[in-house]
Amino acid sequence: MEKTAFVFAGGGSLGAIEAGMLRELIISGVRADFLVGASAGAINSVFFAYQPDATGSLRLESLWRGIRRPQILPWSIMSLFGAFRGNGNHLVSSVKLRALLFEHFGSRTLEEVDLPVYVVATEMKTGNEIVISSGSAVEAVLASTAIPGVFPPVSLDGNMLIDGGVANNTPISTAIRLGATRVIVLATGYTCAERRQPKGALEHAMSALNLLVARQLISDLERWSAHAAIAVVTPLCPLDVSPYDYSQCGMLIDRAAAETRRWLDAGCLNDRHIPTALRPHSHRGGYSIGSTDGDMM
């Protein structure tokens, strides 16, 4: 019996891309039996789990279109100064993010969702993956989005938890271990060769992390392709938006929705290939959504 999982990857503000992808998947009648999300993907998976239909996907879009950086990352001179002096284990408080999550989830638990959802976090001391499927939705998402050094770790069930992307940014393996025979991956994309050179220390760090995540995703796709039918929704390419830039979320949603619609209309949902956009590549000679670079079968 086929069991389908939607897997939502991490990616900061690029999580808005997944909202556009999800809208078109739902409109096309694609359904999941359960959801798995890490980091920004945890926000998307939990939000959608409470209303897993077209209306729910539109509400998720509305959430991303309304987010501004101070609601997620309220940088301040004092917090940065404290970090440089070695005071504390994080740059910013998670109070603003907690308030935003509580606004949408309230005191609801993961047991109350309409579609089973699994949130991936990382145990801080060991680096082990922790999968959360019960308890407070707010606390689970806070744990999964606790970027090391940026947000404070979250204490949950005796564990100190940090960002799920550290252990498993695109938790395909988690979905398969939970019984998925079909996995649809909603990835936030890879800043490809057409991107301008990074500017500043933060962009250089994020560019390096982006490359690491993309390579790990390719490795996971190759490793787990024999265990389930895996389709990767077409990533945006070229992509030149910082994961810390929340001013572009509306554009990312619209662009992702349009590309996903083209991808679906081209019959690519049943493809089992690793998209070229996930690998380092050039745009010489053109690039189309159907392009592939390696067969997963």
CSV table of C-alpha atoms in Angstrom, one decimal:
chain,number,residue,atom,x,y,z
A,1,MET,CA,0.0,0.0,0.0
A,2,GLU,CA,1.5,3.3,-1.0
A,3,LYS,CA,2.2,5.8,1.7
A,4,THR,CA,3.1,9.4,0.7
A,5,ALA,CA,5.1,11.9,2.7
A,6,PHE,CA,5.7,15.5,2.0
A,7,VAL,CA,9.2,16.5,3.2
A,8,PHE,CA,9.8,20.2,3.9
A,9,ALA,CA,13.5,21.3,4.0
A,10,GLY,CA,15.0,24.0,6.1
A,11,GLY,CA,16.2,27.3,4.6
A,12,GLY,CA,15.3,30.4,6.7
A,13,SER,CA,13.3,32.9,4.7
A,14,LEU,CA,13.5,30.6,1.7
A,15,GLY,CA,10.9,28.5,3.4
A,16,ALA,CA,8.5,30.8,1.6
A,17,ILE,CA,9.4,28.9,-1.6
A,18,GLU,CA,7.8,25.7,-0.1
A,19,ALA,CA,4.5,27.6,0.4
A,20,GLY,CA,4.3,28.3,-3.3
A,21,MET,CA,5.2,24.7,-4.2
A,22,LEU,CA,2.6,23.4,-1.7
A,23,ARG,CA,-0.2,25.5,-3.1
A,24,GLU,CA,0.2,24.0,-6.6
A,25,LEU,CA,0.6,20.4,-5.3
A,26,ILE,CA,-2.7,20.7,-3.4
A,27,ILE,CA,-4.5,22.4,-6.3
A,28,SER,CA,-3.3,19.5,-8.5
A,29,GLY,CA,-4.8,16.9,-6.1
A,30,VAL,CA,-1.5,15.6,-4.7
A,31,ARG,CA,-2.0,14.5,-1.2
A,32,ALA,CA,0.2,13.3,1.6
A,33,ASP,CA,-0.4,10.7,4.3
A,34,PHE,CA,2.0,12.5,6.7
A,35,LEU,CA,4.4,15.4,6.8
A,36,VAL,CA,8.0,15.8,7.9
A,37,GLY,CA,9.8,19.1,8.4
A,38,ALA,CA,13.0,20.5,9.7
A,39,SER,CA,13.9,24.1,10.6
A,40,ALA,CA,11.8,26.5,8.4
A,41,GLY,CA,10.2,23.3,7.0
A,42,ALA,CA,8.9,22.6,10.5
A,43,ILE,CA,7.0,25.8,10.4
A,44,ASN,CA,5.4,24.9,7.1
A,45,SER,CA,4.7,21.3,8.0
A,46,VAL,CA,3.1,22.0,11.3
A,47,PHE,CA,1.1,25.0,10.1
A,48,PHE,CA,-0.3,22.9,7.1
A,49,ALA,CA,-1.0,19.9,9.3
A,50,TYR,CA,-3.7,21.7,11.2
A,51,GLN,CA,-5.6,22.5,7.9
A,52,PRO,CA,-4.2,20.2,5.2
A,53,ASP,CA,-6.2,21.5,2.3
A,54,ALA,CA,-6.3,24.4,-0.3
A,55,THR,CA,-7.4,26.9,2.3
A,56,GLY,CA,-4.6,25.8,4.6
A,57,SER,CA,-2.0,26.3,1.9
A,58,LEU,CA,-3.3,29.8,1.2
A,59,ARG,CA,-3.2,30.6,4.9
A,60,LEU,CA,0.4,29.4,5.0
A,61,GLU,CA,1.2,31.7,2.0
A,62,SER,CA,-0.4,34.6,3.9
A,63,LEU,CA,1.8,33.9,6.9
A,64,TRP,CA,5.0,34.1,4.8
A,65,ARG,CA,3.9,37.2,2.9
A,66,GLY,CA,3.3,39.0,6.2
A,67,ILE,CA,6.6,38.0,7.9
A,68,ARG,CA,9.3,40.6,8.4
A,69,ARG,CA,12.8,40.1,9.7
A,70,PRO,CA,12.2,41.8,13.1
A,71,GLN,CA,9.5,39.2,13.8
A,72,ILE,CA,12.0,36.4,13.4
A,73,LEU,CA,15.5,37.9,14.0
A,74,PRO,CA,15.3,41.1,16.1
A,75,TRP,CA,19.0,42.0,15.9
A,76,SER,CA,20.2,44.7,18.2
A,77,ILE,CA,23.5,46.4,18.8
A,78,MET,CA,23.4,45.1,22.4
A,79,SER,CA,22.9,41.5,21.4
A,80,LEU,CA,25.7,41.6,18.8
A,81,PHE,CA,28.0,43.4,21.3
A,82,GLY,CA,27.2,40.7,23.9
A,83,ALA,CA,28.0,38.0,21.5
A,84,PHE,CA,31.3,39.5,20.6
A,85,ARG,CA,32.2,39.7,24.3
A,86,GLY,CA,31.3,36.0,24.7
A,87,ASN,CA,28.2,36.6,26.8
A,88,GLY,CA,25.5,34.0,26.5
A,89,ASN,CA,25.1,31.2,23.9
A,90,HIS,CA,23.0,33.1,21.3
A,91,LEU,CA,22.6,36.4,19.4
A,92,VAL,CA,18.9,37.0,19.7
A,93,SER,CA,16.0,36.1,21.9
A,94,SER,CA,13.4,33.7,20.6
A,95,VAL,CA,10.6,35.8,22.3
A,96,LYS,CA,9.5,37.4,19.0
A,97,LEU,CA,9.4,34.0,17.1
A,98,ARG,CA,7.6,32.3,20.0
A,99,ALA,CA,5.0,35.1,19.9
A,100,LEU,CA,4.5,34.6,16.2
A,101,LEU,CA,4.1,30.9,16.5
A,102,PHE,CA,1.7,31.2,19.5
A,103,GLU,CA,-0.4,33.6,17.4
A,104,HIS,CA,-1.0,30.8,14.9
A,105,PHE,CA,-0.7,27.6,17.0
A,106,GLY,CA,-1.8,28.8,20.4
A,107,SER,CA,-1.6,26.0,23.0
A,108,ARG,CA,-2.4,23.2,20.6
A,109,THR,CA,-0.4,20.0,20.5
A,110,LEU,CA,0.9,17.9,17.7
A,111,GLU,CA,-1.6,15.3,18.6
A,112,GLU,CA,-4.4,17.6,17.6
A,113,VAL,CA,-3.3,18.0,13.9
A,114,ASP,CA,-5.6,16.8,11.1
A,115,LEU,CA,-2.6,15.2,9.3
A,116,PRO,CA,0.2,13.4,11.1
A,117,VAL,CA,3.3,15.6,11.3
A,118,TYR,CA,6.9,14.9,12.5
A,119,VAL,CA,9.3,17.7,13.4
A,120,VAL,CA,13.0,17.1,13.2
A,121,ALA,CA,15.4,18.7,15.7
A,122,THR,CA,19.0,18.0,16.8
A,123,GLU,CA,20.2,17.0,20.2
A,124,MET,CA,22.8,19.6,21.0
A,125,LYS,CA,25.4,17.5,22.8
A,126,THR,CA,25.4,14.5,20.5
A,127,GLY,CA,24.2,15.9,17.2
A,128,ASN,CA,21.6,13.1,17.0
A,129,GLU,CA,18.4,13.6,15.2
A,130,ILE,CA,15.3,13.9,17.4
A,131,VAL,CA,11.9,13.4,15.9
A,132,ILE,CA,9.0,15.1,17.7
A,133,SER,CA,5.4,14.1,17.1
A,134,SER,CA,3.7,15.0,20.4
A,135,GLY,CA,3.5,17.9,22.8
A,136,SER,CA,3.4,21.6,22.3
A,137,ALA,CA,3.5,22.7,18.6
A,138,VAL,CA,5.1,26.0,19.6
A,139,GLU,CA,7.9,24.2,21.5
A,140,ALA,CA,8.5,21.6,18.8
A,141,VAL,CA,8.9,24.3,16.1
A,142,LEU,CA,11.0,26.5,18.3
A,143,ALA,CA,13.4,23.6,18.9
A,144,SER,CA,13.6,22.7,15.2
A,145,THR,CA,14.3,26.4,14.2
A,146,ALA,CA,16.9,27.1,17.0
A,147,ILE,CA,19.8,28.1,14.7
A,148,PRO,CA,23.0,27.4,16.8
A,149,GLY,CA,24.5,30.6,18.1
A,150,VAL,CA,21.6,32.6,16.8
A,151,PHE,CA,18.7,31.4,18.9
A,152,PRO,CA,18.9,29.7,22.4
A,153,PRO,CA,18.6,25.9,22.5
A,154,VAL,CA,15.2,24.6,23.6
A,155,SER,CA,14.8,22.2,26.5
A,156,LEU,CA,12.3,19.5,25.7
A,157,ASP,CA,11.7,16.1,27.4
A,158,GLY,CA,15.1,16.2,29.0
A,159,ASN,CA,17.0,17.1,25.8
A,160,MET,CA,18.6,20.4,24.8
A,161,LEU,CA,17.6,20.8,21.2
A,162,ILE,CA,18.8,23.0,18.3
A,163,ASP,CA,18.0,23.4,14.6
A,164,GLY,CA,16.8,20.2,12.9
A,165,GLY,CA,18.8,21.3,9.8
A,166,VAL,CA,22.0,20.4,11.7
A,167,ALA,CA,21.2,16.7,11.8
A,168,ASN,CA,18.9,16.4,8.8
A,169,ASN,CA,18.0,19.5,6.8
A,170,THR,CA,15.9,17.6,4.2
A,171,PRO,CA,14.6,14.6,6.3
A,172,ILE,CA,14.0,12.1,3.5
A,173,SER,CA,15.5,9.3,5.5
A,174,THR,CA,13.2,10.2,8.4
A,175,ALA,CA,10.1,9.9,6.2
A,176,ILE,CA,11.2,6.5,4.8
A,177,ARG,CA,11.9,5.2,8.3
A,178,LEU,CA,8.4,6.3,9.3
A,179,GLY,CA,7.0,4.1,6.5
A,180,ALA,CA,6.8,6.4,3.4
A,181,THR,CA,6.9,4.5,0.1
A,182,ARG,CA,6.6,7.7,-1.9
A,183,VAL,CA,8.4,11.0,-0.9
A,184,ILE,CA,7.7,14.4,-2.4
A,185,VAL,CA,10.5,16.8,-1.5
A,186,LEU,CA,9.9,20.5,-1.1
A,187,ALA,CA,13.4,21.9,-1.1
A,188,THR,CA,14.4,25.6,-0.7
A,189,GLY,CA,16.9,25.5,-3.5
A,190,TYR,CA,20.6,26.0,-4.2
A,191,THR,CA,22.3,29.3,-5.0
A,192,CYS,CA,23.7,28.3,-8.3
A,193,ALA,CA,26.7,29.4,-10.4
A,194,GLU,CA,24.8,32.4,-11.8
A,195,ARG,CA,24.6,34.0,-8.4
A,196,ARG,CA,26.7,37.0,-7.6
A,197,GLN,CA,29.7,36.5,-5.3
A,198,PRO,CA,28.7,36.6,-1.6
A,199,LYS,CA,29.3,39.9,0.2
A,200,GLY,CA,30.4,40.1,3.8
A,201,ALA,CA,31.1,37.4,6.4
A,202,LEU,CA,27.5,36.4,6.9
A,203,GLU,CA,26.8,35.8,3.2
A,204,HIS,CA,30.0,33.9,2.8
A,205,ALA,CA,29.0,31.6,5.7
A,206,MET,CA,25.5,31.1,4.4
A,207,SER,CA,26.8,30.4,0.9
A,208,ALA,CA,29.1,27.7,2.3
A,209,LEU,CA,26.3,26.2,4.4
A,210,ASN,CA,24.0,26.3,1.4
A,211,LEU,CA,26.6,24.3,-0.7
A,212,LEU,CA,27.0,21.8,2.1
A,213,VAL,CA,23.2,21.3,2.4
A,214,ALA,CA,22.8,20.9,-1.4
A,215,ARG,CA,25.5,18.2,-1.5
A,216,GLN,CA,24.0,16.4,1.5
A,217,LEU,CA,20.6,16.4,-0.3
A,218,ILE,CA,22.1,14.9,-3.4
A,219,SER,CA,23.8,12.2,-1.3
A,220,ASP,CA,20.5,11.4,0.4
A,221,LEU,CA,18.6,11.2,-2.8
A,222,GLU,CA,21.2,8.8,-4.3
A,223,ARG,CA,21.2,6.7,-1.1
A,224,TRP,CA,17.5,6.4,-0.5
A,225,SER,CA,16.2,6.1,-4.0
A,226,ALA,CA,16.1,2.3,-3.7
A,227,HIS,CA,13.9,2.5,-0.7
A,228,ALA,CA,11.1,4.7,-1.9
A,229,ALA,CA,9.9,6.6,-5.0
A,230,ILE,CA,11.3,10.1,-4.5
A,231,ALA,CA,10.3,13.2,-6.5
A,232,VAL,CA,11.9,16.6,-5.9
A,233,VAL,CA,9.7,19.5,-6.8
A,234,THR,CA,11.7,21.7,-9.2
A,235,PRO,CA,13.9,24.1,-7.3
A,236,LEU,CA,14.1,27.8,-8.2
A,237,CYS,CA,17.1,28.5,-10.4
A,238,PRO,CA,18.9,30.8,-10.5
A,239,LEU,CA,18.3,31.8,-6.9
A,240,ASP,CA,19.8,34.9,-5.3
A,241,VAL,CA,18.0,35.7,-2.1
A,242,SER,CA,19.6,35.5,1.3
A,243,PRO,CA,18.0,33.1,3.8
A,244,TYR,CA,17.9,36.1,6.2
A,245,ASP,CA,16.1,38.4,3.7
A,246,TYR,CA,12.3,38.3,4.5
A,247,SER,CA,11.5,41.1,2.2
A,248,GLN,CA,11.4,38.9,-0.8
A,249,CYS,CA,9.0,36.2,0.4
A,250,GLY,CA,6.0,37.2,-1.8
A,251,MET,CA,8.2,37.1,-4.9
A,252,LEU,CA,9.6,33.7,-3.9
A,253,ILE,CA,6.1,32.3,-3.4
A,254,ASP,CA,4.8,33.5,-6.7
A,255,ARG,CA,7.9,32.3,-8.6
A,256,ALA,CA,7.8,28.9,-6.9
A,257,ALA,CA,4.1,28.4,-7.6
A,258,ALA,CA,4.7,29.3,-11.3
A,259,GLU,CA,7.6,26.9,-11.6
A,260,THR,CA,5.8,24.1,-9.8
A,261,ARG,CA,2.8,24.5,-12.1
A,262,ARG,CA,5.1,24.1,-15.1
A,263,TRP,CA,6.8,21.2,-13.5
A,264,LEU,CA,3.5,19.4,-12.8
A,265,ASP,CA,2.1,20.2,-16.3
A,266,ALA,CA,5.2,18.7,-17.8
A,267,GLY,CA,4.5,15.4,-16.0
A,268,CYS,CA,7.6,15.6,-13.8
A,269,LEU,CA,5.9,14.4,-10.6
A,270,ASN,CA,6.7,10.9,-11.5
A,271,ASP,CA,10.3,11.6,-12.5
A,272,ARG,CA,12.9,9.9,-10.4
A,273,HIS,CA,15.8,12.2,-11.3
A,274,ILE,CA,18.0,14.6,-9.3
A,275,PRO,CA,17.3,18.1,-10.7
A,276,THR,CA,20.3,19.7,-12.3
A,277,ALA,CA,19.5,22.8,-10.2
A,278,LEU,CA,20.7,21.0,-7.1
A,279,ARG,CA,24.2,20.4,-8.6
A,280,PRO,CA,26.8,23.1,-9.3
A,281,HIS,CA,26.1,24.0,-13.0
A,282,SER,CA,26.3,26.6,-15.7
A,283,HIS,CA,23.4,28.2,-17.6
A,284,ARG,CA,25.4,28.1,-20.9
A,285,GLY,CA,23.2,26.6,-23.6
A,286,GLY,CA,20.0,27.2,-21.5
A,287,TYR,CA,18.3,25.3,-18.7
A,288,SER,CA,14.8,24.0,-18.5
A,289,ILE,CA,12.7,22.6,-15.6
A,290,GLY,CA,12.9,19.1,-17.1
A,291,SER,CA,16.7,19.1,-17.2
A,292,THR,CA,18.3,16.3,-15.1
A,293,ASP,CA,21.8,15.3,-14.1
A,294,GLY,CA,21.7,11.8,-12.9
A,295,ASP,CA,19.1,9.1,-12.5
A,296,MET,CA,18.1,8.1,-9.0
A,297,MET,CA,16.9,4.7,-10.1
